[in-house]
Coordinates of C-alpha atoms and ligand atoms in Angstrom, one line a residue:
X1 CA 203.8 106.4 174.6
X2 CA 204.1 110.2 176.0
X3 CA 201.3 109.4 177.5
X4 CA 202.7 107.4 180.3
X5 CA 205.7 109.8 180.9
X6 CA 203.4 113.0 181.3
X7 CA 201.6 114.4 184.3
X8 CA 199.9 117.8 185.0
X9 CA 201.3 120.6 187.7
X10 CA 198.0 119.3 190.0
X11 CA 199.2 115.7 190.4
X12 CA 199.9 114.8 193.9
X13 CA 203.5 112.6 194.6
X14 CA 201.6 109.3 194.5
X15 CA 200.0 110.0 191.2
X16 CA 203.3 111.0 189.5
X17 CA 204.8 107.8 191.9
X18 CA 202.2 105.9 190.4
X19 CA 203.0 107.0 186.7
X20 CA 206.9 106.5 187.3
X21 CA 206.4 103.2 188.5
X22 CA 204.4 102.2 185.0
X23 CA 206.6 103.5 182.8
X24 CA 210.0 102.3 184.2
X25 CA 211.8 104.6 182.8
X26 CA 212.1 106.8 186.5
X27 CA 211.0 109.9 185.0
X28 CA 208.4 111.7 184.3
X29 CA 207.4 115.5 183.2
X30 CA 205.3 117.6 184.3
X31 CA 203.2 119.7 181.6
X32 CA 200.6 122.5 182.3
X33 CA 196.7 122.4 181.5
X34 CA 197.8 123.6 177.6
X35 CA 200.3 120.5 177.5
X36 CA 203.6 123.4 177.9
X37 CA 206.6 122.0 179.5
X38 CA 206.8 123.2 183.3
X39 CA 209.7 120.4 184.5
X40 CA 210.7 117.2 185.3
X41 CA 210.5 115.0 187.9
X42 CA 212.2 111.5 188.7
X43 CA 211.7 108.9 191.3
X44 CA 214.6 110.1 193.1
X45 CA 213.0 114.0 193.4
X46 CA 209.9 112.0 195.0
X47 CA 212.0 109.9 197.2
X48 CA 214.3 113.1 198.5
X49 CA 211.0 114.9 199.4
X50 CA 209.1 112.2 201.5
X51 CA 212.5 111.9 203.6
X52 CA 211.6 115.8 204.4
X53 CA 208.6 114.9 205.4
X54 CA 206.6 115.9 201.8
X55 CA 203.1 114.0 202.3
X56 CA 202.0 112.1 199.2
X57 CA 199.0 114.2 198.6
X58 CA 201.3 117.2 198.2
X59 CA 200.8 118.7 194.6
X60 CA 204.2 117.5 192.3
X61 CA 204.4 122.1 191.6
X62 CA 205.8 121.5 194.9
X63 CA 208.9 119.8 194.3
X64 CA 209.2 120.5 190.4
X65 CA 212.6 120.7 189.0
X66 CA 213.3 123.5 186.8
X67 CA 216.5 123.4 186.1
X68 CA 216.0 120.5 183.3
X69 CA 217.2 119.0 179.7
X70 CA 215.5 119.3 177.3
X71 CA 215.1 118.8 173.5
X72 CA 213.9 121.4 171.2
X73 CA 212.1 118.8 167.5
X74 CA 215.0 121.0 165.5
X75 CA 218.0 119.6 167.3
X76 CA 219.7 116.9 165.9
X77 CA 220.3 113.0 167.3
X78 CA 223.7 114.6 168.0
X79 CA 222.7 117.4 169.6
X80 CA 220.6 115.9 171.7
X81 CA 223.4 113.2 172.9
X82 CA 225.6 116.2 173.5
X83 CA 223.2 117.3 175.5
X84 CA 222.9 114.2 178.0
X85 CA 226.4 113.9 177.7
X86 CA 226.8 117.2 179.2
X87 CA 224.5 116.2 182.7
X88 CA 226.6 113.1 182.8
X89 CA 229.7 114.8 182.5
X90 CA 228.4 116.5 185.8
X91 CA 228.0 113.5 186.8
X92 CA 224.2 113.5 187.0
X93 CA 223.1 110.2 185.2
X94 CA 220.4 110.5 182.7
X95 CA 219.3 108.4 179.7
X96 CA 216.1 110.4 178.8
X97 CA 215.1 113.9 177.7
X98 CA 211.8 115.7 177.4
X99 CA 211.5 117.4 173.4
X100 CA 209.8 120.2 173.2
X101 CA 208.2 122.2 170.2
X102 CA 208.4 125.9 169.2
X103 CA 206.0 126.9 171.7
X104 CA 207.1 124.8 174.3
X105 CA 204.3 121.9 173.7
X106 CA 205.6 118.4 175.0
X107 CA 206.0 116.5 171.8
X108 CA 208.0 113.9 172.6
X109 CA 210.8 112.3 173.8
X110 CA 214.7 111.2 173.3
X111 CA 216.2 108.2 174.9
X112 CA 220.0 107.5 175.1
X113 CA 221.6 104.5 176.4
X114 CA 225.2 105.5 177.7
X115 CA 226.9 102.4 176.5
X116 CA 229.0 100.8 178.7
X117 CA 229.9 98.1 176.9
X118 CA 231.8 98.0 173.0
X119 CA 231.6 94.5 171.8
X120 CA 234.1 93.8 168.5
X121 CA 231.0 94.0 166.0
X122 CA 227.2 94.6 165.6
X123 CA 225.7 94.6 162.3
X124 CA 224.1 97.7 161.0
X125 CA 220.4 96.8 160.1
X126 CA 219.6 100.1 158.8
X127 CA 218.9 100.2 155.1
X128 CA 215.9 98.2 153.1
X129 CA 216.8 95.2 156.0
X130 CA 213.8 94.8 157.6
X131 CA 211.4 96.3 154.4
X132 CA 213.2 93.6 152.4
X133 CA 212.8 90.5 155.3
X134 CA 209.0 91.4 156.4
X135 CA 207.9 91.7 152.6
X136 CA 210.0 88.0 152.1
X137 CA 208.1 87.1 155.2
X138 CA 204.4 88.2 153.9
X139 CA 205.4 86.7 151.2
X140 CA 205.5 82.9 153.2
X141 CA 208.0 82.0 151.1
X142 CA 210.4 82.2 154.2
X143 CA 212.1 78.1 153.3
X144 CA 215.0 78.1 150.9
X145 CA 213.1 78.8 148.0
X146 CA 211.5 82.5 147.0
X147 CA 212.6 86.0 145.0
X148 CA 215.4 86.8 147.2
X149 CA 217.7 83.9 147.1
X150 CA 218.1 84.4 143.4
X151 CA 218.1 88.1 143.4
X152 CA 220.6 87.9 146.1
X153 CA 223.0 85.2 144.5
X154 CA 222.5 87.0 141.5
X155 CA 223.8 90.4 142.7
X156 CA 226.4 89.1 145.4
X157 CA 228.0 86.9 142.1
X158 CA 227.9 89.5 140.2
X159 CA 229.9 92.2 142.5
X160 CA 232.3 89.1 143.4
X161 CA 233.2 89.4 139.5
X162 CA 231.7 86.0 139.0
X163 CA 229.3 84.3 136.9
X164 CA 227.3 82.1 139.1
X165 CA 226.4 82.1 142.9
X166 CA 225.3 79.4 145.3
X167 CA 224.1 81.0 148.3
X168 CA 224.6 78.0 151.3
X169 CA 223.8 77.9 155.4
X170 CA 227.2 79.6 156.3
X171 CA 230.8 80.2 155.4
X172 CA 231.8 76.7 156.7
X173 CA 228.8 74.7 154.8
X174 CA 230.7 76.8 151.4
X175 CA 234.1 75.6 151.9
X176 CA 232.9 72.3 152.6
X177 CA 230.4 72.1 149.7
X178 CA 233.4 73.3 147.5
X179 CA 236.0 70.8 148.4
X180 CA 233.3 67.8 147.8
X181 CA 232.2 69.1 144.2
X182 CA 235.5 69.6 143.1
X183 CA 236.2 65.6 144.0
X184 CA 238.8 66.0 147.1
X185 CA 238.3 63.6 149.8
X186 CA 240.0 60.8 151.3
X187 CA 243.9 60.6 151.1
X188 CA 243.7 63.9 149.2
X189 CA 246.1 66.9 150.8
X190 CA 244.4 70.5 151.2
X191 CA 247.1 73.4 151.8
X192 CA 245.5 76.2 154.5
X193 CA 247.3 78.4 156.4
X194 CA 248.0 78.3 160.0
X195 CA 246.3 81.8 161.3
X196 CA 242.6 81.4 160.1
X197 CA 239.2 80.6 162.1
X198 CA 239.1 77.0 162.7
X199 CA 235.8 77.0 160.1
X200 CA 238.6 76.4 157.2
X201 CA 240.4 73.3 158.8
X202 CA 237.2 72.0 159.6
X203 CA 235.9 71.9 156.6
X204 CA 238.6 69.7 154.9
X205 CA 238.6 67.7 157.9
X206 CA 234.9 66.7 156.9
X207 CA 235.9 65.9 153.8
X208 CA 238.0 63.4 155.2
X209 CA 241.0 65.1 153.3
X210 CA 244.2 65.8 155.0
X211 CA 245.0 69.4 156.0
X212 CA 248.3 70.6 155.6
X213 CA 249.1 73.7 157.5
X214 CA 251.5 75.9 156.3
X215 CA 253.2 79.3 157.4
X216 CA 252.0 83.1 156.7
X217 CA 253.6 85.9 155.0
X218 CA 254.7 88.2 157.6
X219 CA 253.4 91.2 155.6
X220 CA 250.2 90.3 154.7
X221 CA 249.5 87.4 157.5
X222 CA 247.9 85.5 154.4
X223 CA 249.3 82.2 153.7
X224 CA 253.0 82.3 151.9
X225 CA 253.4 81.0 148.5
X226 CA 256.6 79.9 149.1
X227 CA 255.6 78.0 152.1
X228 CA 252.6 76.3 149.7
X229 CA 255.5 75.5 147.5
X230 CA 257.2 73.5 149.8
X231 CA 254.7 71.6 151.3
X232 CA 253.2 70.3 148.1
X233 CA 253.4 66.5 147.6
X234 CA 251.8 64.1 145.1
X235 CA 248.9 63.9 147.3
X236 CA 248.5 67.4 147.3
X237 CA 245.2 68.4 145.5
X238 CA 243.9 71.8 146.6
X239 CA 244.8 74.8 148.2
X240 CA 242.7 77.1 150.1
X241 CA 244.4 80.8 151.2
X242 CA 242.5 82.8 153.2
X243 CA 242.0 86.5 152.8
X244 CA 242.9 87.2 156.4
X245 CA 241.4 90.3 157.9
X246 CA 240.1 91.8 154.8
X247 CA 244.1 91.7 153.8
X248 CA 244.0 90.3 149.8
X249 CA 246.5 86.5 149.2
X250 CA 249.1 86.8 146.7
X251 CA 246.8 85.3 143.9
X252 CA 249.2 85.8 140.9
X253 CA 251.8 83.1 142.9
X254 CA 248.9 81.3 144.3
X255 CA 247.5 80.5 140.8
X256 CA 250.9 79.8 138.7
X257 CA 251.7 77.4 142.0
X258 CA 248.6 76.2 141.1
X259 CA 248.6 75.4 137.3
X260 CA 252.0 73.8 137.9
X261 CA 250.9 71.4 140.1
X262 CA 247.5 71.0 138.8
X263 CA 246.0 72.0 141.9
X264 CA 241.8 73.3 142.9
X265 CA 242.0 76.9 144.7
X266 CA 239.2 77.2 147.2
X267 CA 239.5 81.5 147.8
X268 CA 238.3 81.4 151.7
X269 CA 237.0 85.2 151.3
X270 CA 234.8 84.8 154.9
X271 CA 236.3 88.3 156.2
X272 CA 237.4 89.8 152.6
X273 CA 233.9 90.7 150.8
X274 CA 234.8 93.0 147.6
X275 CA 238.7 92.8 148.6
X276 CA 240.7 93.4 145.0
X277 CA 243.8 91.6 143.5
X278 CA 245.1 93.4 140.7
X279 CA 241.5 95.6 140.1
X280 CA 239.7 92.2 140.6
X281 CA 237.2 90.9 143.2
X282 CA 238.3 88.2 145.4
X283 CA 236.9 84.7 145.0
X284 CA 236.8 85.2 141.1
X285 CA 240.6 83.7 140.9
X286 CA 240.1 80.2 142.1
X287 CA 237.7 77.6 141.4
X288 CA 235.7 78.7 144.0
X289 CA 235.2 81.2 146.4
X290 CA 233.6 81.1 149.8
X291 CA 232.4 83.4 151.4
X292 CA 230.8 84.2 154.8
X293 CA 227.7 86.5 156.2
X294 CA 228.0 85.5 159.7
X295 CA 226.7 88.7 162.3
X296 CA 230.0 90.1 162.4
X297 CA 231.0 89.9 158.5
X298 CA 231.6 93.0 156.5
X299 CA 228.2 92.1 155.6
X300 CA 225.6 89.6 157.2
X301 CA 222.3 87.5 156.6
X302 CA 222.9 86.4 160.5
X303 CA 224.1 82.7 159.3
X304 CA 225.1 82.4 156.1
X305 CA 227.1 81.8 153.1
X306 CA 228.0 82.0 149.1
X307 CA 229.9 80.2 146.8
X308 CA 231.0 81.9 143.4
X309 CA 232.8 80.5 140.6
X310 CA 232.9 80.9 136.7
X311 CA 232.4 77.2 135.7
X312 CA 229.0 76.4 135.1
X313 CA 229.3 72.7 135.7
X314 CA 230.3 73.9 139.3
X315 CA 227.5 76.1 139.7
X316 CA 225.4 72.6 138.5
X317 CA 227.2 70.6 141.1
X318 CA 227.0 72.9 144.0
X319 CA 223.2 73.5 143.3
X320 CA 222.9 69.9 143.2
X321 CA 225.1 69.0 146.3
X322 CA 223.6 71.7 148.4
X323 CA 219.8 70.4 147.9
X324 CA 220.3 66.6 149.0
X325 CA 221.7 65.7 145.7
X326 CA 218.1 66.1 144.4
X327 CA 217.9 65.9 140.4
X328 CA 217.2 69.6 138.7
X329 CA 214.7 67.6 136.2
X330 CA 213.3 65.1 138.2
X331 CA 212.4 66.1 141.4
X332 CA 212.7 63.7 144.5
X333 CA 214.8 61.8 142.7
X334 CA 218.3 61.8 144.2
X335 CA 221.5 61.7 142.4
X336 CA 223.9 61.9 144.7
X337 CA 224.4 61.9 148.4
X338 CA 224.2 65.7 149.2
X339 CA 223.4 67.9 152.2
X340 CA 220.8 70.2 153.1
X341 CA 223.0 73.1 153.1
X342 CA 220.4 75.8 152.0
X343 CA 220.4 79.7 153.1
X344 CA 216.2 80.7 153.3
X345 CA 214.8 83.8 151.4
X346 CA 214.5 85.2 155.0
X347 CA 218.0 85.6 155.0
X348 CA 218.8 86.5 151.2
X349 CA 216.8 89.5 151.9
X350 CA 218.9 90.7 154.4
X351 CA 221.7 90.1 152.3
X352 CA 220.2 92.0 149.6
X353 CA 219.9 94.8 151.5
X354 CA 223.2 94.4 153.0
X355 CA 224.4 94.5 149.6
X356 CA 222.9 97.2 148.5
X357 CA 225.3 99.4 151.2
X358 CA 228.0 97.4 150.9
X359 CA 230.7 100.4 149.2
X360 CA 229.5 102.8 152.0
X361 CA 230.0 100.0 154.7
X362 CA 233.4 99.7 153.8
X363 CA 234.0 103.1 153.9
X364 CA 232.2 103.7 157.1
X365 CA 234.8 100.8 158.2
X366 CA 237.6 102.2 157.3
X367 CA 237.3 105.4 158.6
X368 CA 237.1 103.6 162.1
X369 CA 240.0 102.5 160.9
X370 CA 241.4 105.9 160.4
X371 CA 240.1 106.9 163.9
X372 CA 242.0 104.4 165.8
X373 CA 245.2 104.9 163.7
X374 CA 245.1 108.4 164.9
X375 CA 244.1 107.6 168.8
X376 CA 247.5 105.5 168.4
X377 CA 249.5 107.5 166.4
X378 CA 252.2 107.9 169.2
X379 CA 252.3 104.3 170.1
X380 CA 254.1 100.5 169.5
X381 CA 251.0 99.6 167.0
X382 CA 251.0 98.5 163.8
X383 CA 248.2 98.6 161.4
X384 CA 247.1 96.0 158.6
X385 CA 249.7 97.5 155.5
X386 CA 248.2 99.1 152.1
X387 CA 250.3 96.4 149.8
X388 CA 250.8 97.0 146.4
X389 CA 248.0 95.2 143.7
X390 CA 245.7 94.6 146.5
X391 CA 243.0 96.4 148.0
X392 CA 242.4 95.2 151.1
X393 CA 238.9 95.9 152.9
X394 CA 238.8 96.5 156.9
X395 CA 236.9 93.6 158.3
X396 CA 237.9 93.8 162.1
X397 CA 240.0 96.7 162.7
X398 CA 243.5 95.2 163.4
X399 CA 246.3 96.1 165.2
X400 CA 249.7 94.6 166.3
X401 CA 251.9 95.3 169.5
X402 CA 255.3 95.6 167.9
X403 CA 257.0 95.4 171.5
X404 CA 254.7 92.1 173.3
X405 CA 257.2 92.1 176.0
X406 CA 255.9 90.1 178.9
X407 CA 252.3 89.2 177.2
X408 CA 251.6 92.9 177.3
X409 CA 249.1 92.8 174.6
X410 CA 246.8 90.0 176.7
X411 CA 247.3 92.5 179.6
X412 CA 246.1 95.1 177.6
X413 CA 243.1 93.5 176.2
X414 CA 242.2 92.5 179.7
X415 CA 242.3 96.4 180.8
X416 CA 239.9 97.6 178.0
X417 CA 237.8 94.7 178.9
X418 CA 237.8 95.8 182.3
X419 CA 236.9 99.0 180.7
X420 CA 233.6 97.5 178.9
X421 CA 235.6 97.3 175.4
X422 CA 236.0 93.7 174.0
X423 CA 238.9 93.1 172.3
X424 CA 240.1 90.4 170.8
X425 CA 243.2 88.5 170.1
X426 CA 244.5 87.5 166.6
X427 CA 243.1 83.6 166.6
X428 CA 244.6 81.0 168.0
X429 CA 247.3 79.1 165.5
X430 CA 245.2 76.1 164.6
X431 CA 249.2 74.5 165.2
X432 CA 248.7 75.8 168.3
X433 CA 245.0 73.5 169.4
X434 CA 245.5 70.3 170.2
X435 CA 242.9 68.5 167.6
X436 CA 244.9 70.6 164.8
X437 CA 248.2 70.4 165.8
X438 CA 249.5 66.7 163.7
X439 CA 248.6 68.4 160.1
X440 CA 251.0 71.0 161.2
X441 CA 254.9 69.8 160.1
X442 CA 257.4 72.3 161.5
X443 CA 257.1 75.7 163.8
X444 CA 255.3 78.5 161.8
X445 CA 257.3 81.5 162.7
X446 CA 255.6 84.2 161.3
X447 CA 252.3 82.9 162.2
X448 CA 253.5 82.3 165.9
X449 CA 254.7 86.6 166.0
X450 CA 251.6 87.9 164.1
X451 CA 249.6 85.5 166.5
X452 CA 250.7 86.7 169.5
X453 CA 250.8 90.3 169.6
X454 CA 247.6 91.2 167.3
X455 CA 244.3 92.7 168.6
X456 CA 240.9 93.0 166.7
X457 CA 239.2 96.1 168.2
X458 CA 235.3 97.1 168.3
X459 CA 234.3 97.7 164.1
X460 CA 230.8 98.9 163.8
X461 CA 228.7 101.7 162.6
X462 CA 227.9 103.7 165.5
X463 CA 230.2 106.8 165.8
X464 CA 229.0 107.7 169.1
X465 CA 230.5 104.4 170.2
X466 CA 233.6 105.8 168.8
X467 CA 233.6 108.7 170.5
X468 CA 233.4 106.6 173.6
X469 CA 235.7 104.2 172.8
X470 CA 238.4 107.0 172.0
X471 CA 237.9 108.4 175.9
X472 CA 238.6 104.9 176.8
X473 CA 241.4 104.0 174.9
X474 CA 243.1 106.9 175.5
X475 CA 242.6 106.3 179.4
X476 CA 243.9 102.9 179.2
X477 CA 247.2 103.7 176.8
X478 CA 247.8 106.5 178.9
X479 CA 248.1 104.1 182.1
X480 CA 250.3 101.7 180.2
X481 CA 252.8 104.4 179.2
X482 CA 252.6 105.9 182.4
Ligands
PLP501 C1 238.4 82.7 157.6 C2 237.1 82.1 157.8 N1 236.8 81.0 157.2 C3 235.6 80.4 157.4 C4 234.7 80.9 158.3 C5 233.4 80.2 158.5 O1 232.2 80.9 158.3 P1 230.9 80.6 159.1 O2 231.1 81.0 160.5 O3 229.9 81.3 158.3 O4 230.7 79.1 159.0 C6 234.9 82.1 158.9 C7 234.0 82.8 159.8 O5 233.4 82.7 160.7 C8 236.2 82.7 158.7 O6 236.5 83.9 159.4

């Protein structure tokens, strides 16, 4: 690969042209007869020296720039960035450095994108991921059957604090496969909160039970027990709270609520992997808990999905429900009318590897967290709160505008996006959507202010992103308080 970016101090400009224009990458260097480092040359040295009249048989000696980057094997990834960094704070714009040995031999090179753009979330693929997916892969076990799913639903069930897990196609697939095993359907009321992702209504929506969408506590922005209280009725048969944001539900009310009134708890723990109540997991209180591994989750298979619980005869039923309704004993015999909602080893072995990191991903998350607390110490944001018996992980990192005046929070996410950083708004109220809006009974106060002044900012593993991102954040706060 050196190969294509190297040429020798006797190449004329239409060699070296010629090189450049193979490799793409608008550079090359320029190495003498023992392969030492002499200098650098890019397409735009060529083109400033035919405009003065350089002939393209001149040797590239000629024109060699001297004054160059480069890498020495010892530095390190940062070093190296700092050192690009440094031309393009001159405002010379490089992505590519030549690294050289101890005695100057061209040994290779460093490439460095200067990202311009910071979407909310990329998953970090960087531990056993891709050792774990190829060997699933060689393996041609890459359907829904294989080592990984049950090492994987093994493991994940086991850190949620359960006994068994089902791992499913996604997050949705989970809540839906729950609601249908634990017999709610038709006429049947399910109690959700109003700010979630629309992947929880849905999902009692297909199984044609009635959503009834209840307020949030302002402090936690999880659903609000005395709101679930209220809105129970004798068709009420399950409720699912959502644990929002990595923020933890008030389980101890949710769960008396629910052995008064006889009532199934669905835990909808999509954006809360490993989140405690009380010193215990979530998605061990209910029923069931559901979880999701979509690409931006705490931690991903891509698509994906797990339900735990501690009842065996619901780890039957879900098994059974997931695959078709296909009988355990007899196979191709169907016992019920199921769904084809399996997750394929391919996937469980990215989970497995996901969950192998999963206590250092949460505390590489929060200390973006911590980073973008302190770029904002001095402003009108609020972060999610540290509430007593729950520990809370950081999904998204979230932050509310406590003075919206005038939509300034959409004004503001419009400026960092102008500024290549996506960032989101809270979602929508599902009150708020038209095809929601009739399992909604009154105005939702609290989930109407949380709503409407809350951001999601960029959460991934890359700190040189961060150190980006906290130039441009600074640039665009400063113009607001201007
Ligand atoms: C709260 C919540 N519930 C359910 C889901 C649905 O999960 P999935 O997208 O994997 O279907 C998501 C995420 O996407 C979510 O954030």
């Amino acid at each position: 690969m050196i190969k294509n970016l190297t040429c020798n101090l006797n190449n004329t400009l239409l060699e070296v042209m010629n090189i450049i224009n193979e490799n793409s990458m608008g550079v090359c260097f320029v190495t003498d007869n023992n392969n030492s480092l002499k200098g650098v040359v890019t397409d735009g040295d060529i083109r400033r020296a035919i405009l003065n009249h350089k002939s393209l048989d001149s040797l590239i000696v000629d024109i060699l720039n001297k004054n160059f980057v480069c890498g020495h094997v010892d530095d390190s990834n940062d070093a190296l960035i700092e050192k690009i960094n440094e031309k393009i704070n001159e405002n010379i714009d490089i992505n590519i450095i030549p690294i050289v040995d101890q005695n100057n031999q061209l040994v290779d090179y460093f490439r460095y994108s200067h990202q311009s753009h910071f979407p909310v979330a990329i998953p970090n693929l960087g531990g056993n991921e891709f050792k774990y997916l190829t060997d699933a892969f060689l393996s041609t076990w890459i359907s829904s059957s294989g080592d990984y799913i049950d090492k994987f639903e093994d493991k994940f069930s086991n850190y949620s604090d359960c006994e068994y897990g089902v791992s499913v196609a996604n997050g949705t697939a989970a809540l839906h496969l729950s609601l249908v095993v634990l017999g709610i359907g038709k006429g049947d009321e399910v109690i959700i909160p109003d700010l979630t992702f629309a992947g929880t209504i849905n999902a009692v929506l297909h199984a044609n039970a009635t959503p009834v969408i209840v307020d949030i506590d302002e402090k936690s922005w999880c659903i609000d027990p005395k709101e679930i209280e209220r809105s129970i009725t004798s068709k009420t048969k399950a409720i699912i709270p959502v644990h929002l944001y990595g923020q933890v539900c008030d389980m101890d009310r949710i769960m008396i609520l629910a052995k008064k009134y006889n009532l199934k708890v669905i835990e909808d723990c999509a954006e809360a992997h490993g989140a405690m109540f009380k010193g215990n997991k979530v998605g061990s209180f209910g029923d069931i808990g559901c979880f999701s591994f979509y690409g931006n989750k705490v931690i991903t298979t891509g698509e994906g999905g797990m339900c735990v619980t501690n009842s065996s005869k619901l780890n039957d039923k879900l098994r059974l429900y997931r695959d078709h309704g296909m009988s355990k004993s007899k196979r191709y015999y169907h016992e019920v009318v199921g769904f084809n909602y399996r997750m394929t080893n391919l996937q469980a072995a990215i989970g497995l590897a996901q969950l192998e990191r999963i206590d250092e991903i949460h505390k590489n998350r929060f200390s973006y967290e911590n980073l973008y607390r302190k770029i904002m110490s001095n402003s009108n944001w609020e972060f999610q709160k540290d509430l007593k018996d729950r520990k809370r992980v950081v999904w998204l990192v979230c932050m509310l505008l406590t003075d919206n005046d005038n939509n300034e929070r959409d004004r503001l996410i419009s400026s960092l996006k102008d500024n290549g950083i996506e960032a989101r708004p809270f979602f929508y109220l599902l009150s708020d959507m038209e095809v929601f809006k009739k399992y909604s009974h009154k105005v939702n106060s609290s989930a109407k202010k949380i709503s409407s002044c809350g951001i999601n900012l960029p959460t991934y593993e890359s700190l040189m992103s961060l150190e980006q991102i906290e130039s441009i954040i600074k640039r665009v706060f400063k113009k607001k308080n201007d």
